[in-house]
């Protein structure tokens, strides 16, 4: 087994867009205009607004496909389009420009392709919601912002889309804002993402301060001239931004809570848009990360730790959507592991990202279908025996299940096992550390996903009394499930054989050196498949007959997993409670100190004036007495001075 390590390109440049590719701005404009129309027309668009939202994303997909195919005829497969001057102040110049290259192209197809199917599904899923038109406006805004993020030709444009994605996610997660849990989840996502966004913003400031530019090609060409410490700090700040958007340690807590939004939102966030942004940022900035070995080690460590955190917590959850959410945290961890390894593993991470987009969208929409048939029940302990009642949902969910656990010859095997193999290709003891973490994560994934599948669809029925019989979802919801199931099963093999070669023209992703791994390819194959089968068999044997529907005593590990490994408790203790204490102290200081001084001064003046007012009696004799007293005091003062009493 060999593993290719990439060497940073010496010079990065892009051709100017012309012909068909000169209209690449339409990818962002179409969903953005659709969102504006739906918001501005208001209730007048209620009857047809959802179809406009679907059509906008469908049109963007067709355009994206035509642009993607158009790249094949170009020598360097990369074009740049400058639309207008965005910022021109002093030495800072930023143009509103777009870059369409192989990396941006595959993201465009994922965002618009999977996004279109989720939009189509949402037409029926949100049919009885009074805010459906507004929902599709936010949905289109989400797509437009994500497309700007991946198409921008500089870090400022990326940041512009980055913040747009954050805004849209807040609007969608808290869409049912009358529910306290949804409103809280939206705020939590927004605030935790601001932490990562601050890191990205500071990184952009450093780029301008040290290199005088934020353009991708100019930044990448100037990285070699930067000091090692500057590159490390720059990369760590970029990583902080990526961790926030992609729900990676230590900013992962918001992602599972985002399940409070409508299920199509969960599918879009977890499969095609928001959580993939962090992986894109690191892949796009691969020249920066490849320039510092310590920086790569940090990225790999974050990925390995997060994939284990997500997998362990996923084993103990009972909410169908939260299990899938923690699964996303874990799978994105695999992608961070891949981009952290560098070289050819960058492309491997993108392959897993694309494959994950299919099977995770499939399973989230499948979860929504189950909820639709089970009166919005989400507790898998209350499911069971519904496979025969929801045959299409069962079959399509099964496709996602075998894909994500990585059983050969399904999708996950072709996208995830190469990352495990690349982890074992590191030099020294870190190969065993990170390779072992990836293997353990694979076994845990097979266990908790099998538990989810078995408890949901098989075993004895454990329905609540208000459910007579589950029913299959409408056709408009089943069509996206079927298409995504096909992609889940076969997409990995297709992507693994085409995407790495396609991405080699992207700056910094060329394969140059080869390193032999700690284990031969065949050994890794049997280890990975062995732990996967073991995890799946254990999950099936332990839960084929159902599970208790009441909380049971649990060991230390299970209890910790149910409490999210106490990460929320740590956040509360380290950040929330000190913040609350500081806020209360400042309020007290404001009330007793600032307001106390102002109010005390006012009270003193008011009290003094009241007492002085008593001297105004209106009697001449009183005034004469006051004048005489004052005159005597003045004479006495003069006499005292002359006598030398104050010398």
Coordinates of C-alpha atoms in Angstrom, one line a residue:
X1 CA 0.0 0.0 0.0
X2 CA 1.3 3.4 -0.9
X3 CA 0.2 6.9 0.1
X4 CA 0.9 10.0 -1.9
X5 CA 2.0 13.2 -0.2
X6 CA 1.4 16.5 -2.0
X7 CA 3.9 19.2 -2.6
X8 CA 2.6 22.8 -2.6
X9 CA 2.5 24.3 -6.0
X10 CA 5.1 27.0 -6.7
X11 CA 2.7 29.2 -8.7
X12 CA -1.0 29.3 -8.7
X13 CA -3.0 31.1 -11.4
X14 CA -6.4 30.9 -13.0
X15 CA -7.6 31.6 -16.5
X16 CA -10.3 34.3 -17.2
X17 CA -13.8 33.0 -17.8
X18 CA -15.3 33.4 -21.2
X19 CA -18.1 31.8 -23.3
X20 CA -20.5 29.7 -21.3
X21 CA -18.5 29.9 -18.1
X22 CA -18.7 33.7 -18.1
X23 CA -22.3 33.3 -16.8
X24 CA -21.3 31.3 -13.7
X25 CA -22.6 34.1 -11.5
X26 CA -26.1 32.8 -12.4
X27 CA -25.5 29.9 -10.0
X28 CA -25.7 32.3 -7.1
X29 CA -28.1 34.8 -8.6
X30 CA -31.0 32.4 -9.4
X31 CA -31.7 31.0 -5.9
X32 CA -30.9 34.5 -4.4
X33 CA -33.5 36.2 -6.6
X34 CA -36.0 33.4 -5.9
X35 CA -35.5 34.0 -2.2
X36 CA -36.0 37.7 -2.6
X37 CA -39.2 37.2 -4.6
X38 CA -40.7 34.9 -2.0
X39 CA -39.9 37.2 0.9
X40 CA -41.0 40.4 -0.9
X41 CA -44.3 39.1 -2.3
X42 CA -45.3 37.6 1.1
X43 CA -48.6 35.8 1.2
X44 CA -49.3 36.5 -2.4
X45 CA -46.8 33.8 -3.2
X46 CA -48.2 31.2 -0.8
X47 CA -49.9 29.0 -3.4
X48 CA -47.0 28.7 -5.8
X49 CA -43.9 29.9 -3.9
X50 CA -42.6 26.5 -3.0
X51 CA -42.5 25.4 -6.7
X52 CA -40.5 28.6 -7.5
X53 CA -38.0 27.5 -4.8
X54 CA -37.7 24.0 -6.2
X55 CA -37.4 25.3 -9.8
X56 CA -34.6 27.8 -8.8
X57 CA -32.5 25.1 -7.3
X58 CA -33.2 22.7 -10.2
X59 CA -32.2 25.4 -12.7
X60 CA -29.0 26.0 -10.7
X61 CA -28.2 22.3 -10.9
X62 CA -28.6 22.1 -14.7
X63 CA -26.4 25.2 -15.1
X64 CA -23.9 23.8 -12.7
X65 CA -23.8 20.5 -14.6
X66 CA -23.2 22.4 -17.9
X67 CA -20.4 24.5 -16.4
X68 CA -18.9 21.3 -14.9
X69 CA -18.8 19.6 -18.3
X70 CA -17.5 22.8 -19.8
X71 CA -14.3 22.6 -17.6
X72 CA -13.3 19.4 -19.3
X73 CA -12.3 21.3 -22.5
X74 CA -10.0 23.7 -20.6
X75 CA -6.3 23.0 -20.2
X76 CA -6.1 23.8 -16.5
X77 CA -9.8 23.2 -15.8
X78 CA -10.0 26.5 -13.8
X79 CA -11.6 29.8 -14.7
X80 CA -12.0 33.1 -12.8
X81 CA -14.6 35.7 -13.2
X82 CA -14.3 39.2 -11.8
X83 CA -17.7 41.0 -11.6
X84 CA -17.0 44.3 -9.9
X85 CA -14.9 46.0 -7.3
X86 CA -16.2 45.0 -3.9
X87 CA -13.7 46.8 -1.6
X88 CA -11.1 49.3 -2.7
X89 CA -9.7 51.2 0.3
X90 CA -6.1 52.2 0.6
X91 CA -4.0 49.1 0.0
X92 CA -6.9 46.7 0.3
X93 CA -8.5 45.6 -2.9
X94 CA -11.1 42.9 -3.1
X95 CA -13.1 42.2 -6.2
X96 CA -16.5 40.5 -6.3
X97 CA -15.1 37.5 -8.2
X98 CA -15.9 33.9 -8.7
X99 CA -13.7 30.8 -9.2
X100 CA -15.0 27.7 -10.9
X101 CA -12.5 24.9 -10.8
X102 CA -12.7 21.1 -10.2
X103 CA -13.1 21.5 -6.4
X104 CA -15.8 24.2 -6.7
X105 CA -17.4 22.2 -9.4
X106 CA -18.0 19.0 -7.3
X107 CA -19.4 21.1 -4.5
X108 CA -21.7 22.9 -6.8
X109 CA -23.1 19.6 -8.0
X110 CA -23.5 18.3 -4.5
X111 CA -25.2 21.5 -3.2
X112 CA -27.6 21.9 -6.1
X113 CA -28.2 18.2 -6.9
X114 CA -28.9 16.9 -3.4
X115 CA -30.3 20.3 -2.5
X116 CA -32.9 19.9 -5.3
X117 CA -34.1 16.5 -4.1
X118 CA -34.4 17.9 -0.5
X119 CA -36.4 20.9 -1.8
X120 CA -38.7 18.5 -3.7
X121 CA -39.2 16.4 -0.6
X122 CA -39.9 19.5 1.4
X123 CA -42.9 20.4 -0.8
X124 CA -44.9 17.6 0.6
X125 CA -43.3 17.5 4.0
X126 CA -44.1 21.2 4.7
X127 CA -47.5 21.0 2.9
X128 CA -49.6 21.7 6.0
X129 CA -47.3 24.3 7.5
X130 CA -48.6 27.9 7.2
X131 CA -45.1 29.2 6.7
X132 CA -44.1 27.0 3.7
X133 CA -43.5 29.9 1.4
X134 CA -41.2 31.6 3.9
X135 CA -39.5 28.2 4.5
X136 CA -38.6 27.9 0.8
X137 CA -37.3 31.5 0.8
X138 CA -34.9 30.7 3.6
X139 CA -34.1 27.4 1.8
X140 CA -33.1 29.2 -1.4
X141 CA -31.1 31.8 0.6
X142 CA -29.2 28.9 2.2
X143 CA -28.4 27.4 -1.2
X144 CA -27.3 30.8 -2.6
X145 CA -25.0 31.6 0.4
X146 CA -23.4 28.1 0.2
X147 CA -22.8 28.5 -3.5
X148 CA -21.2 31.9 -3.0
X149 CA -19.0 30.3 -0.3
X150 CA -17.6 27.7 -2.6
X151 CA -17.4 29.9 -5.7
X152 CA -15.7 33.0 -4.3
X153 CA -12.2 33.6 -5.7
X154 CA -10.9 35.1 -2.5
X155 CA -11.3 34.7 1.3
X156 CA -13.5 37.8 1.7
X157 CA -16.1 36.3 -0.8
X158 CA -15.8 33.0 1.0
X159 CA -16.5 34.9 4.3
X160 CA -19.5 36.7 2.7
X161 CA -21.0 33.4 1.9
X162 CA -19.9 31.9 5.2
X163 CA -21.9 34.5 7.1
X164 CA -24.9 34.1 4.8
X165 CA -24.9 30.3 5.6
X166 CA -24.8 31.2 9.3
X167 CA -27.8 33.5 8.9
X168 CA -29.8 31.1 6.9
X169 CA -29.1 28.2 9.3
X170 CA -30.3 30.4 12.2
X171 CA -33.5 31.2 10.3
X172 CA -34.2 27.6 9.5
X173 CA -33.2 25.9 12.7
X174 CA -35.4 28.2 14.6
X175 CA -38.1 28.2 11.9
X176 CA -40.7 27.0 14.4
X177 CA -39.7 29.8 16.7
X178 CA -42.8 29.5 18.9
X179 CA -41.2 26.3 20.3
X180 CA -38.7 27.2 23.0
X181 CA -36.4 24.3 22.1
X182 CA -36.2 25.5 18.4
X183 CA -35.6 29.1 19.4
X184 CA -32.9 28.0 21.8
X185 CA -31.3 25.7 19.2
X186 CA -31.2 28.5 16.6
X187 CA -29.5 30.8 19.0
X188 CA -27.0 28.2 20.1
X189 CA -26.0 27.4 16.6
X190 CA -25.7 31.1 15.8
X191 CA -23.6 31.9 18.8
X192 CA -21.2 28.9 18.6
X193 CA -20.7 29.6 14.9
X194 CA -19.7 33.2 15.8
X195 CA -16.7 31.8 17.7
X196 CA -15.5 30.0 14.6
X197 CA -16.3 33.0 12.4
X198 CA -14.2 35.3 14.6
X199 CA -11.2 32.9 13.9
X200 CA -11.8 33.0 10.2
X201 CA -12.1 36.8 10.2
X202 CA -8.8 37.3 12.1
X203 CA -7.1 34.9 9.7
X204 CA -8.3 37.1 6.8
X205 CA -6.9 40.2 8.6
X206 CA -3.5 38.4 9.0
X207 CA -3.5 37.5 5.3
X208 CA -3.9 41.2 4.4
X209 CA -1.4 42.3 7.0
X210 CA 1.3 39.9 5.9
X211 CA 0.6 39.4 2.2
X212 CA -1.4 42.4 1.3
X213 CA -4.1 40.4 -0.4
X214 CA -6.9 37.9 0.2
X215 CA -7.1 36.5 -3.4
X216 CA -6.6 32.7 -3.4
X217 CA -3.8 32.6 -6.0
X218 CA -1.9 35.5 -4.4
X219 CA -2.2 34.1 -0.9
X220 CA -1.1 30.6 -2.0
X221 CA 1.9 32.0 -3.9
X222 CA 3.0 34.0 -0.9
X223 CA 2.7 31.3 1.7
X224 CA 6.3 30.2 1.1
X225 CA 7.6 33.6 2.2
X226 CA 5.8 33.6 5.5
X227 CA 7.5 32.6 8.8
X228 CA 6.6 29.2 10.2
X229 CA 4.9 30.7 13.2
X230 CA 2.7 33.0 11.1
X231 CA 1.7 30.0 8.9
X232 CA 0.8 28.0 12.1
X233 CA -1.3 30.8 13.6
X234 CA -3.0 31.5 10.2
X235 CA -3.8 27.8 9.8
X236 CA -5.1 27.4 13.4
X237 CA -7.5 30.4 12.9
X238 CA -8.8 28.8 9.7
X239 CA -9.2 25.5 11.5
X240 CA -11.2 27.3 14.2
X241 CA -13.6 28.7 11.6
X242 CA -13.8 25.3 9.9
X243 CA -14.5 23.5 13.3
X244 CA -17.4 25.9 14.0
X245 CA -19.2 25.4 10.7
X246 CA -18.6 21.7 10.5
X247 CA -19.4 20.9 14.1
X248 CA -16.0 19.6 15.1
X249 CA -14.3 19.6 18.5
X250 CA -14.6 21.8 20.5
X251 CA -17.5 23.5 18.7
X252 CA -19.6 20.4 18.0
X253 CA -22.4 21.0 20.6
X254 CA -24.7 23.1 18.3
X255 CA -25.0 20.5 15.5
X256 CA -27.2 17.9 17.3
X257 CA -29.4 20.6 18.7
X258 CA -30.1 21.8 15.2
X259 CA -32.5 18.8 14.9
X260 CA -35.2 21.1 16.3
X261 CA -35.7 22.5 12.9
X262 CA -37.9 20.8 10.2
X263 CA -36.3 17.5 8.9
X264 CA -35.5 18.9 5.4
X265 CA -33.4 21.5 7.2
X266 CA -31.5 18.8 9.0
X267 CA -30.9 17.0 5.7
X268 CA -29.7 20.1 3.9
X269 CA -27.4 21.2 6.8
X270 CA -25.9 17.7 7.3
X271 CA -25.6 16.5 3.8
X272 CA -25.2 19.2 1.2
X273 CA -24.4 22.6 2.7
X274 CA -23.3 23.9 6.1
X275 CA -21.3 21.2 7.7
X276 CA -19.3 20.6 4.5
X277 CA -18.1 24.2 4.5
X278 CA -15.3 23.5 7.0
X279 CA -14.0 20.7 4.9
X280 CA -14.1 22.9 1.8
X281 CA -12.2 25.6 3.6
X282 CA -9.3 23.3 4.6
X283 CA -9.3 21.6 1.2
X284 CA -9.2 25.0 -0.6
X285 CA -6.5 26.2 1.8
X286 CA -4.5 23.0 1.4
X287 CA -1.3 24.8 0.5
X288 CA -1.4 26.7 3.8
X289 CA -2.0 23.5 5.8
X290 CA 0.6 21.5 3.8
X291 CA 3.3 24.1 4.6
X292 CA 3.3 23.3 8.3
X293 CA 3.6 19.7 9.8
X294 CA 2.4 20.8 13.2
X295 CA -0.7 22.4 11.7
X296 CA -1.5 19.1 9.9
X297 CA -1.1 17.2 13.1
X298 CA -3.6 19.5 14.8
X299 CA -6.1 19.0 12.1
X300 CA -5.7 15.2 12.1
X301 CA -6.0 15.2 15.9
X302 CA -9.2 17.2 15.8
X303 CA -10.7 14.9 13.2
X304 CA -9.7 11.7 15.0
X305 CA -11.0 13.0 18.4
X306 CA -14.3 14.2 16.9
X307 CA -15.0 11.1 14.9
X308 CA -14.7 9.1 18.2
X309 CA -16.8 11.6 20.2
X310 CA -19.6 11.5 17.6
X311 CA -19.6 7.7 17.4
X312 CA -19.5 7.1 21.2
X313 CA -22.4 9.5 21.8
X314 CA -24.3 8.1 18.9
X315 CA -24.4 4.7 20.5
X316 CA -26.4 6.0 23.5
X317 CA -29.0 8.3 21.9
X318 CA -32.6 7.3 21.3
X319 CA -33.8 10.2 19.2
X320 CA -33.7 9.1 15.5
X321 CA -32.6 12.5 14.2
X322 CA -30.0 13.1 17.0
X323 CA -28.4 9.7 16.3
X324 CA -28.0 10.8 12.7
X325 CA -26.7 14.2 13.8
X326 CA -24.0 12.6 15.9
X327 CA -23.2 10.4 13.0
X328 CA -22.6 13.5 10.9
X329 CA -20.3 14.8 13.6
X330 CA -18.3 11.6 13.4
X331 CA -18.3 11.3 9.6
X332 CA -17.1 14.9 9.2
X333 CA -14.4 13.9 11.6
X334 CA -13.3 11.3 9.1
X335 CA -13.2 14.1 6.5
X336 CA -11.1 16.3 8.8
X337 CA -8.8 13.4 9.3
X338 CA -8.4 13.1 5.5
X339 CA -7.7 16.7 4.8
X340 CA -5.3 16.8 7.8
X341 CA -3.3 13.9 6.4
X342 CA -2.5 16.0 3.3
X343 CA -1.5 14.9 -0.2
X344 CA -3.8 12.5 -1.9
X345 CA -5.9 12.3 1.3
X346 CA -7.3 15.7 0.5
X347 CA -9.1 14.1 -2.5
X348 CA -10.1 11.1 -0.4
X349 CA -11.8 13.4 2.1
X350 CA -13.7 15.1 -0.7
X351 CA -14.8 11.6 -2.0
X352 CA -16.2 10.7 1.4
X353 CA -17.9 14.1 1.7
X354 CA -19.7 13.6 -1.6
X355 CA -20.7 10.0 -0.8
X356 CA -21.8 11.1 2.6
X357 CA -24.0 13.7 1.0
X358 CA -26.0 11.0 -0.6
X359 CA -26.5 8.5 2.2
X360 CA -26.9 11.1 5.0
X361 CA -29.5 13.0 3.0
X362 CA -31.2 9.7 2.3
X363 CA -31.3 8.7 6.0
X364 CA -32.4 12.1 7.2
X365 CA -35.2 12.2 4.7
X366 CA -36.0 8.6 5.6
X367 CA -36.2 9.6 9.3
X368 CA -38.6 12.3 8.3
X369 CA -40.7 9.7 6.4
X370 CA -40.7 7.5 9.5
X371 CA -41.8 10.5 11.6
X372 CA -44.5 11.3 9.1
X373 CA -45.9 7.8 9.4
X374 CA -45.5 7.7 13.2
X375 CA -47.2 11.0 14.1
X376 CA -43.9 12.8 14.6
X377 CA -42.6 10.3 17.1
X378 CA -38.7 10.4 17.2
X379 CA -37.9 7.9 20.0
X380 CA -36.6 4.7 18.3
X381 CA -37.5 2.7 21.4
X382 CA -41.1 3.4 20.4
X383 CA -40.8 2.1 16.9
X384 CA -40.2 -1.5 15.7
X385 CA -41.9 -3.7 13.2
X386 CA -42.7 -0.9 10.8
X387 CA -40.7 -2.3 7.8
X388 CA -43.8 -4.1 6.4
X389 CA -45.9 -0.9 6.7
X390 CA -43.4 1.4 5.1
X391 CA -41.7 -0.7 2.6
X392 CA -40.1 2.0 0.4
X393 CA -38.8 3.9 3.4
X394 CA -37.3 0.7 4.9
X395 CA -35.6 -0.2 1.6
X396 CA -34.1 3.2 1.0
X397 CA -33.0 3.6 4.6
X398 CA -31.4 0.2 4.4
X399 CA -29.4 1.5 1.4
X400 CA -28.1 4.4 3.5
X401 CA -27.3 2.0 6.4
X402 CA -25.1 -0.4 4.4
X403 CA -23.5 2.6 2.7
X404 CA -22.5 4.5 5.9
X405 CA -21.1 1.5 7.8
X406 CA -18.8 0.7 4.9
X407 CA -19.5 -2.9 4.0
X408 CA -18.0 -3.9 0.6
X409 CA -19.2 -3.2 -2.1
X410 CA -21.3 -0.3 -1.0
X411 CA -20.5 3.4 -1.0
X412 CA -18.9 3.9 2.4
X413 CA -16.3 1.2 1.7
X414 CA -14.9 3.1 -1.3
X415 CA -15.0 6.5 0.5
X416 CA -14.1 5.7 4.1
X417 CA -11.7 2.8 4.0
X418 CA -9.1 4.8 1.9
X419 CA -9.0 7.4 4.7
X420 CA -8.3 4.6 7.2
X421 CA -5.6 3.4 5.0
X422 CA -4.1 6.9 4.6
X423 CA -4.1 7.2 8.4
X424 CA -2.0 4.1 8.7
X425 CA 0.4 5.6 6.2
X426 CA 1.6 8.3 8.6
X427 CA 5.2 7.9 9.9
X428 CA 6.0 6.6 13.3
X429 CA 3.6 5.9 16.2
X430 CA 1.0 8.3 15.0
X431 CA 0.1 5.8 12.2
X432 CA -1.2 3.4 14.9
X433 CA -2.8 6.2 16.9
X434 CA -4.8 7.7 14.1
X435 CA -5.3 4.6 12.2
X436 CA -6.6 2.8 15.3
X437 CA -9.0 5.7 16.0
X438 CA -10.3 5.4 12.4
X439 CA -10.8 1.7 12.8
X440 CA -12.5 2.0 16.2
X441 CA -14.8 4.7 14.7
X442 CA -15.7 2.3 11.9
X443 CA -16.8 -0.4 14.4
X444 CA -18.8 2.0 16.5
X445 CA -20.5 3.4 13.4
X446 CA -21.6 -0.1 12.4
X447 CA -22.9 -0.7 15.9
X448 CA -25.0 2.4 16.4
X449 CA -26.3 2.6 12.9
X450 CA -27.4 -1.1 13.1
X451 CA -29.0 -0.3 16.4
X452 CA -30.9 2.6 14.8
X453 CA -31.9 0.5 11.8
X454 CA -33.1 -2.6 13.8
X455 CA -34.9 -0.7 16.5
X456 CA -36.7 1.5 13.9
X457 CA -37.8 -1.1 11.4
X458 CA -37.5 -4.6 13.0
X459 CA -38.4 -6.5 16.1
X460 CA -41.7 -6.3 18.0
X461 CA -43.8 -3.2 17.6
X462 CA -43.5 -0.7 20.5
X463 CA -45.8 2.0 19.3
X464 CA -47.6 4.5 21.6
X465 CA -51.3 4.0 22.0
X466 CA -52.2 6.9 19.7
X467 CA -50.7 5.2 16.7
X468 CA -53.0 2.7 15.0
X469 CA -50.8 1.7 12.1
X470 CA -47.8 3.4 10.4
X471 CA -48.3 4.5 6.8
X472 CA -46.0 5.1 3.9
X473 CA -45.2 8.7 2.9
X474 CA -46.7 10.3 -0.3
X475 CA -45.0 9.8 -3.7
X476 CA -43.4 13.2 -3.7
X477 CA -41.5 12.3 -0.6
X478 CA -40.6 8.8 -1.8
X479 CA -39.1 9.8 -5.2
X480 CA -36.1 11.7 -3.6
X481 CA -35.6 8.8 -1.2
X482 CA -35.3 6.3 -4.1
X483 CA -32.9 8.5 -6.1
X484 CA -30.7 9.1 -3.0
X485 CA -30.8 5.4 -2.2
X486 CA -29.4 4.6 -5.6
X487 CA -26.7 7.2 -5.1
X488 CA -26.0 5.8 -1.6
X489 CA -25.4 2.3 -2.9
X490 CA -23.3 3.0 -6.0
X491 CA -22.0 6.6 -5.7
X492 CA -18.9 5.7 -3.7
X493 CA -17.4 3.4 -6.3
X494 CA -18.0 5.9 -9.0
X495 CA -16.7 8.9 -7.0
X496 CA -13.6 7.0 -5.8
X497 CA -12.6 6.2 -9.4
X498 CA -13.1 9.6 -10.9
X499 CA -12.9 12.4 -8.3
X500 CA -9.2 12.1 -7.2
X501 CA -8.0 12.4 -10.8
X502 CA -10.5 15.2 -11.5
X503 CA -9.1 17.2 -8.5
X504 CA -5.5 16.9 -9.4
X505 CA -5.6 20.2 -11.3
X506 CA -6.8 22.0 -8.2
X507 CA -3.9 24.0 -6.6
X508 CA -1.9 21.8 -4.2
X509 CA -3.7 18.5 -4.8
X510 CA -1.2 16.9 -7.1
X511 CA 0.4 13.6 -6.0
X512 CA 4.2 13.6 -5.9
X513 CA 5.8 11.5 -3.1
X514 CA 4.9 8.0 -2.0
X515 CA 5.1 6.6 1.6
X516 CA 4.6 3.0 2.6
X517 CA 2.1 2.5 5.3
X518 CA 2.4 0.8 8.7
X519 CA 0.2 -2.1 7.5
X520 CA -0.2 -3.6 4.1
X521 CA -3.4 -2.9 2.2
X522 CA -4.8 -6.4 2.6
X523 CA -4.4 -6.3 6.4
X524 CA -6.2 -3.0 6.6
X525 CA -9.0 -4.3 4.4
X526 CA -9.6 -7.3 6.7
X527 CA -9.3 -5.2 9.8
X528 CA -11.8 -2.6 8.6
X529 CA -14.3 -5.1 7.3
X530 CA -13.8 -7.2 10.4
X531 CA -14.6 -4.4 12.9
X532 CA -17.5 -3.3 10.7
X533 CA -19.1 -6.7 10.6
X534 CA -18.5 -7.2 14.3
X535 CA -20.2 -3.9 15.2
X536 CA -23.1 -4.7 12.9
X537 CA -23.6 -8.2 14.3
X538 CA -23.5 -6.9 17.9
X539 CA -26.0 -4.2 17.1
X540 CA -28.3 -6.8 15.5
X541 CA -28.0 -9.4 18.3
X542 CA -28.5 -6.9 21.1
X543 CA -31.5 -5.1 19.7
X544 CA -33.3 -7.5 17.4
X545 CA -35.9 -8.1 20.1
X546 CA -36.3 -4.4 20.9
X547 CA -35.1 -2.5 24.0
X548 CA -36.6 -1.1 27.1
X549 CA -38.8 2.0 26.7
X550 CA -37.9 3.4 30.1
X551 CA -34.5 4.7 31.3
X552 CA -32.4 1.9 32.6
X553 CA -29.4 2.0 35.0
X554 CA -26.2 2.4 32.9
X555 CA -22.5 2.2 33.4
X556 CA -20.1 5.1 33.5
X557 CA -19.5 5.2 29.7
X558 CA -23.1 5.0 28.7
X559 CA -24.1 7.6 31.2
X560 CA -21.4 9.9 29.9
X561 CA -22.5 9.3 26.3
X562 CA -26.1 10.1 27.1
X563 CA -24.9 13.4 28.6
X564 CA -22.8 14.1 25.4
X565 CA -19.6 13.2 27.2
X566 CA -20.2 16.1 29.5
X567 CA -19.2 18.6 26.7
X568 CA -22.3 20.7 27.3
X569 CA -21.5 20.7 31.1
X570 CA -17.9 21.9 30.4
X571 CA -19.2 24.6 28.1
X572 CA -21.7 25.7 30.8
X573 CA -19.0 25.7 33.5
X574 CA -16.2 27.4 31.5
X575 CA -18.2 29.8 29.3
X576 CA -21.9 30.1 30.2
X577 CA -21.8 30.4 34.0
X578 CA -18.9 32.8 34.1
X579 CA -20.6 34.8 31.5
X580 CA -23.9 34.8 33.5
X581 CA -21.9 35.8 36.6
X582 CA -20.2 38.6 34.8
X583 CA -23.4 39.8 33.3
X584 CA -25.1 39.9 36.7
X585 CA -22.1 41.7 38.2
X586 CA -22.2 44.3 35.5
X587 CA -25.9 44.7 36.0
X588 CA -25.4 45.2 39.7
X589 CA -22.6 47.6 39.1
X590 CA -24.8 49.5 36.6
X591 CA -27.8 49.6 39.0
X592 CA -25.9 50.3 42.2
X593 CA -22.8 52.1 40.9
X594 CA -23.5 54.1 37.7
X595 CA -27.2 54.5 38.3
X596 CA -26.5 55.0 42.0
X597 CA -24.1 57.9 41.4
X598 CA -26.5 59.6 39.0
X599 CA -29.6 58.9 41.1
X600 CA -27.8 59.9 44.3
X601 CA -26.5 63.2 42.8
X602 CA -30.1 63.9 41.6
X603 CA -31.5 63.1 45.0
X604 CA -28.9 65.3 46.8
X605 CA -29.6 68.2 44.6
X606 CA -33.3 67.7 45.0
X607 CA -33.0 67.4 48.8
X608 CA -30.7 70.4 49.1
X609 CA -32.9 72.6 47.0
X610 CA -35.9 71.5 49.1
X611 CA -34.2 72.6 52.3
X612 CA -33.0 75.9 50.7
X613 CA -36.5 76.5 49.6
X614 CA -37.6 76.7 53.2
X615 CA -35.7 79.9 53.6
X616 CA -38.0 81.6 51.3
X617 CA -40.7 82.5 53.9
X618 CA -42.1 85.7 52.4
X619 CA -41.6 87.7 55.7
X620 CA -39.6 90.9 55.6
X621 CA -38.4 90.5 59.2
X622 CA -36.9 87.1 58.3
X623 CA -35.0 88.6 55.3
X624 CA -33.8 91.5 57.4
X625 CA -32.5 89.2 60.1
X626 CA -30.7 87.2 57.4
X627 CA -29.1 90.3 56.0
X628 CA -28.0 91.5 59.4
X629 CA -26.5 88.1 60.3
X630 CA -24.6 88.0 57.0
X631 CA -23.3 91.6 57.5
X632 CA -22.1 90.7 61.0
X633 CA -20.3 87.6 59.7
X634 CA -18.5 89.6 57.0
X635 CA -17.4 92.3 59.6
X636 CA -16.2 89.6 61.9
X637 CA -14.2 88.0 59.1
X638 CA -12.5 91.3 58.3
X639 CA -11.6 91.9 61.9
X640 CA -10.3 88.5 62.3
X641 CA -8.0 88.9 59.3
X642 CA -6.7 92.2 60.6
X643 CA -6.0 90.8 64.0
X644 CA -3.9 88.1 62.4
X645 CA -5.9 85.2 63.6
X646 CA -5.4 83.4 60.2
X647 CA -1.7 84.3 59.8

